[in-house]
CSV table of N, CA and C and ligand atoms in Angstrom, one decimal:
chain,number,residue,atom,x,y,z
A,127,MET,N,2.1,9.8,5.4
A,127,MET,CA,2.0,8.3,5.3
A,127,MET,C,2.3,7.6,6.6
A,128,GLN,N,1.7,6.5,6.8
A,128,GLN,CA,1.8,5.8,8.0
A,128,GLN,C,2.3,4.4,7.8
A,129,PRO,N,3.3,4.0,8.6
A,129,PRO,CA,3.9,2.7,8.4
A,129,PRO,C,2.9,1.5,8.8
A,130,VAL,N,2.9,0.5,8.0
A,130,VAL,CA,2.2,-0.8,8.3
A,130,VAL,C,3.2,-1.9,8.0
A,131,GLU,N,3.2,-2.9,8.9
A,131,GLU,CA,4.0,-4.0,8.8
A,131,GLU,C,3.2,-5.2,8.3
A,132,CYS,N,3.8,-6.0,7.4
A,132,CYS,CA,3.2,-7.2,6.9
A,132,CYS,C,3.1,-8.2,8.1
A,133,GLY,N,2.0,-8.7,8.4
A,133,GLY,CA,1.8,-9.7,9.4
A,133,GLY,C,2.5,-11.0,9.2
A,134,MET,N,2.8,-11.3,7.9
A,134,MET,CA,3.5,-12.5,7.6
A,134,MET,C,5.0,-12.4,7.5
A,135,CYS,N,5.5,-11.4,6.7
A,135,CYS,CA,6.9,-11.4,6.5
A,135,CYS,C,7.6,-10.2,7.2
A,136,GLY,N,6.8,-9.4,7.8
A,136,GLY,CA,7.4,-8.3,8.6
A,136,GLY,C,7.9,-7.1,7.7
A,137,ASN,N,7.6,-7.2,6.4
A,137,ASN,CA,8.0,-6.1,5.5
A,137,ASN,C,7.2,-4.8,5.9
A,138,ARG,N,7.9,-3.7,6.0
A,138,ARG,CA,7.2,-2.4,6.3
A,138,ARG,C,7.0,-1.6,5.1
A,139,VAL,N,5.8,-1.1,5.0
A,139,VAL,CA,5.4,-0.2,3.9
A,139,VAL,C,4.8,1.1,4.5
A,140,LEU,N,4.7,2.1,3.7
A,140,LEU,CA,4.0,3.3,4.1
A,140,LEU,C,2.7,3.4,3.4
A,141,VAL,N,1.7,3.7,4.2
A,141,VAL,CA,0.3,3.7,3.6
A,141,VAL,C,-0.3,5.0,3.8
A,142,GLU,N,-1.0,5.5,2.8
A,142,GLU,CA,-1.8,6.7,2.8
A,142,GLU,C,-3.2,6.4,2.4
A,143,LYS,N,-4.1,6.8,3.3
A,143,LYS,CA,-5.5,6.5,3.0
A,143,LYS,C,-6.2,7.8,2.6
A,144,TYR,N,-6.6,7.9,1.3
A,144,TYR,CA,-7.2,9.1,0.8
A,144,TYR,C,-8.8,9.1,0.9
A,145,SER,N,-9.3,7.9,0.9
A,145,SER,CA,-10.8,7.8,1.0
A,145,SER,C,-11.0,6.3,1.4
A,146,PRO,N,-12.2,6.0,1.8
A,146,PRO,CA,-12.5,4.6,2.2
A,146,PRO,C,-12.1,3.6,1.1
A,147,THR,N,-12.0,4.0,-0.1
A,147,THR,CA,-11.7,3.0,-1.2
A,147,THR,C,-10.4,3.3,-1.8
A,148,HIS,N,-9.7,4.3,-1.5
A,148,HIS,CA,-8.5,4.7,-2.1
A,148,HIS,C,-7.3,4.7,-1.1
A,149,ILE,N,-6.5,3.6,-1.2
A,149,ILE,CA,-5.4,3.5,-0.3
A,149,ILE,C,-4.2,3.3,-1.1
A,150,SER,N,-3.2,4.2,-0.9
A,150,SER,CA,-1.9,4.1,-1.6
A,150,SER,C,-0.9,3.5,-0.8
A,151,THR,N,-0.1,2.6,-1.3
A,151,THR,CA,0.9,1.9,-0.6
A,151,THR,C,2.3,2.2,-1.2
A,152,GLN,N,3.2,2.6,-0.4
A,152,GLN,CA,4.6,2.8,-0.9
A,152,GLN,C,5.5,1.8,-0.3
A,153,TRP,N,6.2,1.1,-1.1
A,153,TRP,CA,7.2,0.1,-0.6
A,153,TRP,C,8.5,0.8,-0.3
A,154,LEU,N,9.1,0.5,0.8
A,154,LEU,CA,10.3,1.1,1.2
A,154,LEU,C,11.5,0.3,0.7
A,155,ASP,N,11.3,-1.0,0.5
A,155,ASP,CA,12.4,-1.9,0.1
A,155,ASP,C,11.9,-2.5,-1.2
A,156,ASP,N,12.9,-3.1,-1.9
A,156,ASP,CA,12.6,-3.8,-3.1
A,156,ASP,C,11.6,-5.0,-2.8
A,157,ALA,N,10.5,-5.0,-3.4
A,157,ALA,CA,9.5,-6.0,-3.1
A,157,ALA,C,9.9,-7.4,-3.2
A,158,THR,N,10.8,-7.7,-4.2
A,158,THR,CA,11.2,-9.1,-4.4
A,158,THR,C,12.2,-9.6,-3.3
A,159,THR,N,12.8,-8.7,-2.6
A,159,THR,CA,13.7,-9.1,-1.5
A,159,THR,C,13.0,-8.9,-0.1
A,160,ALA,N,12.2,-7.8,0.0
A,160,ALA,CA,11.6,-7.5,1.3
A,160,ALA,C,10.4,-8.4,1.7
A,161,CYS,N,9.7,-8.9,0.7
A,161,CYS,CA,8.4,-9.6,1.0
A,161,CYS,C,8.6,-11.1,0.7
A,162,ALA,N,8.3,-11.9,1.6
A,162,ALA,CA,8.4,-13.4,1.5
A,162,ALA,C,7.5,-13.9,0.3
A,163,GLU,N,6.3,-13.3,0.2
A,163,GLU,CA,5.3,-13.7,-0.8
A,163,GLU,C,5.8,-13.4,-2.2
A,164,PHE,N,6.3,-12.1,-2.3
A,164,PHE,CA,6.8,-11.7,-3.6
A,164,PHE,C,8.0,-12.6,-4.0
A,165,ARG,N,8.9,-12.9,-3.0
A,165,ARG,CA,10.1,-13.7,-3.2
A,165,ARG,C,9.7,-15.1,-3.7
A,166,ARG,N,8.7,-15.6,-3.1
A,166,ARG,CA,8.2,-17.0,-3.4
A,166,ARG,C,7.6,-17.0,-4.9
A,167,LEU,N,6.8,-16.0,-5.1
A,167,LEU,CA,6.1,-15.9,-6.4
A,167,LEU,C,7.1,-15.7,-7.6
A,168,SER,N,8.0,-14.8,-7.3
A,168,SER,CA,9.0,-14.5,-8.4
A,168,SER,C,9.9,-15.6,-8.6
A,169,ALA,N,10.2,-16.4,-7.5
A,169,ALA,CA,11.1,-17.6,-7.7
A,169,ALA,C,10.3,-18.7,-8.5
A,170,ALA,N,9.0,-18.6,-8.4
A,170,ALA,CA,8.1,-19.6,-9.1
A,170,ALA,C,7.9,-19.2,-10.5
A,171,GLY,N,8.5,-18.0,-10.9
A,171,GLY,CA,8.4,-17.6,-12.3
A,171,GLY,C,7.4,-16.6,-12.7
A,172,THR,N,6.6,-16.1,-11.6
A,172,THR,CA,5.7,-15.1,-11.9
A,172,THR,C,6.4,-13.8,-12.2
A,173,PRO,N,6.1,-13.1,-13.4
A,173,PRO,CA,6.7,-11.9,-13.7
A,173,PRO,C,6.4,-10.8,-12.6
A,174,ILE,N,7.4,-10.1,-12.1
A,174,ILE,CA,7.2,-9.3,-11.0
A,174,ILE,C,6.2,-8.1,-11.2
A,175,ASP,N,6.1,-7.7,-12.5
A,175,ASP,CA,5.1,-6.6,-12.8
A,175,ASP,C,3.7,-7.1,-12.7
A,176,ARG,N,3.5,-8.4,-12.7
A,176,ARG,CA,2.2,-9.0,-12.6
A,176,ARG,C,1.7,-9.1,-11.1
A,177,LEU,N,2.7,-8.9,-10.2
A,177,LEU,CA,2.3,-9.0,-8.8
A,177,LEU,C,1.9,-7.7,-8.3
A,178,ARG,N,0.8,-7.6,-7.7
A,178,ARG,CA,0.3,-6.3,-7.2
A,178,ARG,C,0.6,-6.1,-5.8
A,179,SER,N,0.4,-7.1,-5.0
A,179,SER,CA,0.6,-6.9,-3.6
A,179,SER,C,0.8,-8.2,-2.9
A,180,CYS,N,1.3,-8.2,-1.7
A,180,CYS,CA,1.4,-9.4,-0.9
A,180,CYS,C,0.0,-9.6,-0.2
A,181,GLY,N,-0.6,-10.7,-0.3
A,181,GLY,CA,-1.9,-10.9,0.4
A,181,GLY,C,-1.9,-10.7,1.9
A,182,ALA,N,-0.8,-11.1,2.5
A,182,ALA,CA,-0.7,-10.9,4.0
A,182,ALA,C,-0.6,-9.4,4.3
A,183,LEU,N,0.1,-8.7,3.4
A,183,LEU,CA,0.3,-7.3,3.6
A,183,LEU,C,-1.1,-6.6,3.5
A,184,ASP,N,-1.8,-7.0,2.4
A,184,ASP,CA,-3.1,-6.4,2.2
A,184,ASP,C,-4.0,-6.6,3.4
A,185,ALA,N,-4.0,-7.8,4.0
A,185,ALA,CA,-4.8,-8.1,5.2
A,185,ALA,C,-4.3,-7.3,6.3
A,186,SER,N,-3.0,-7.0,6.5
A,186,SER,CA,-2.5,-6.2,7.6
A,186,SER,C,-2.9,-4.8,7.4
A,187,ILE,N,-3.0,-4.3,6.2
A,187,ILE,CA,-3.4,-2.9,5.9
A,187,ILE,C,-4.9,-2.8,6.3
A,188,ASP,N,-5.7,-3.8,5.8
A,188,ASP,CA,-7.1,-3.8,6.1
A,188,ASP,C,-7.3,-3.8,7.6
A,189,THR,N,-6.6,-4.6,8.4
A,189,THR,CA,-6.7,-4.6,9.8
A,189,THR,C,-6.4,-3.3,10.4
A,190,ALA,N,-5.3,-2.6,9.9
A,190,ALA,CA,-4.9,-1.3,10.4
A,190,ALA,C,-6.0,-0.3,10.2
A,191,VAL,N,-6.6,-0.4,9.1
A,191,VAL,CA,-7.7,0.6,8.7
A,191,VAL,C,-8.9,0.3,9.7
A,192,VAL,N,-9.2,-0.9,9.8
A,192,VAL,CA,-10.4,-1.3,10.7
A,192,VAL,C,-10.2,-0.9,12.1
A,193,GLU,N,-8.9,-1.0,12.6
A,193,GLU,CA,-8.6,-0.7,13.9
A,193,GLU,C,-8.4,0.8,14.1
A,194,GLY,N,-8.4,1.6,13.0
A,194,GLY,CA,-8.3,3.0,13.1
A,194,GLY,C,-6.9,3.5,13.2
A,195,ARG,N,-5.9,2.6,12.9
A,195,ARG,CA,-4.5,3.0,13.0
A,195,ARG,C,-4.1,3.8,11.8
A,196,ILE,N,-4.9,3.7,10.7
A,196,ILE,CA,-4.6,4.5,9.5
A,196,ILE,C,-5.7,5.5,9.4
A,197,THR,N,-5.3,6.8,9.5
A,197,THR,CA,-6.3,7.8,9.5
A,197,THR,C,-6.4,8.4,8.1
A,198,GLU,N,-7.5,8.9,7.7
A,198,GLU,CA,-7.7,9.4,6.3
A,198,GLU,C,-6.9,10.7,6.1
A,199,SER,N,-6.3,10.7,5.0
A,199,SER,CA,-5.5,11.9,4.6
A,199,SER,C,-6.4,12.9,3.9
A,200,HIS,N,-6.2,14.2,4.1
A,200,HIS,CA,-6.9,15.2,3.4
A,200,HIS,C,-6.1,15.8,2.3
A,201,ARG,N,-4.9,15.2,2.1
A,201,ARG,CA,-4.1,15.8,1.0
A,201,ARG,C,-4.6,15.2,-0.3
A,202,THR,N,-4.3,15.9,-1.4
A,202,THR,CA,-4.6,15.5,-2.7
A,202,THR,C,-3.6,14.4,-3.2
A,203,VAL,N,-4.0,13.6,-4.1
A,203,VAL,CA,-3.2,12.5,-4.5
A,203,VAL,C,-2.3,13.0,-5.7
A,204,PRO,N,-1.0,12.8,-5.5
A,204,PRO,CA,-0.1,13.2,-6.6
A,204,PRO,C,-0.2,12.1,-7.7
A,205,VAL,N,-0.6,12.5,-8.9
A,205,VAL,CA,-0.7,11.6,-10.0
A,205,VAL,C,0.4,12.0,-11.0
A,206,SER,N,1.4,11.2,-11.2
A,206,SER,CA,2.4,11.5,-12.1
A,206,SER,C,1.9,11.6,-13.6
A,207,GLY,N,2.4,12.5,-14.3
A,207,GLY,CA,2.1,12.6,-15.7
A,207,GLY,C,0.8,13.2,-16.0
A,208,SER,N,0.1,13.7,-15.0
A,208,SER,CA,-1.2,14.4,-15.3
A,208,SER,C,-1.5,15.4,-14.2
A,209,THR,N,-2.4,16.3,-14.4
A,209,THR,CA,-2.7,17.3,-13.4
A,209,THR,C,-4.0,16.9,-12.7
A,210,HIS,N,-4.5,15.7,-13.0
A,210,HIS,CA,-5.7,15.3,-12.3
A,210,HIS,C,-5.5,15.2,-10.8
A,211,GLU,N,-6.4,15.6,-10.1
A,211,GLU,CA,-6.4,15.6,-8.6
A,211,GLU,C,-7.6,14.9,-8.1
A,212,VAL,N,-7.4,14.1,-7.1
A,212,VAL,CA,-8.6,13.5,-6.4
A,212,VAL,C,-9.0,14.4,-5.3
A,213,ARG,N,-10.2,14.8,-5.2
A,213,ARG,CA,-10.6,15.7,-4.2
A,213,ARG,C,-10.6,15.1,-2.8
A,214,ALA,N,-10.1,15.8,-1.9
A,214,ALA,CA,-10.0,15.3,-0.5
A,214,ALA,C,-11.4,15.4,0.1
A,215,TYR,N,-11.7,14.5,0.9
A,215,TYR,CA,-13.0,14.5,1.7
A,215,TYR,C,-12.8,15.3,2.9
A,216,THR,N,-13.7,16.2,3.2
A,216,THR,CA,-13.6,17.0,4.5
A,216,THR,C,-14.7,16.7,5.4
B,123,ZN,ZN1,4.5,-9.9,2.9
């Protein structure tokens, strides 16, 4: 996994790119305290499980991918609760 920093709030997450369309994001800190956007939305009453991601973070991840800072992983995706595996591209 590779670290990406949110361009807006500076929150750091780990990103793993499995394919051009499958990017997995792992938050290192509690989203509601680490991310300004999550903090703002949850303060406004949005249920936290309805929040998928911070828009600025998504944009930062996209930029990192476009700039080639995130390289594609050839590992299989761990899917909890099932034995399903996504095939790695070679
Ligand atoms: Zn953010």
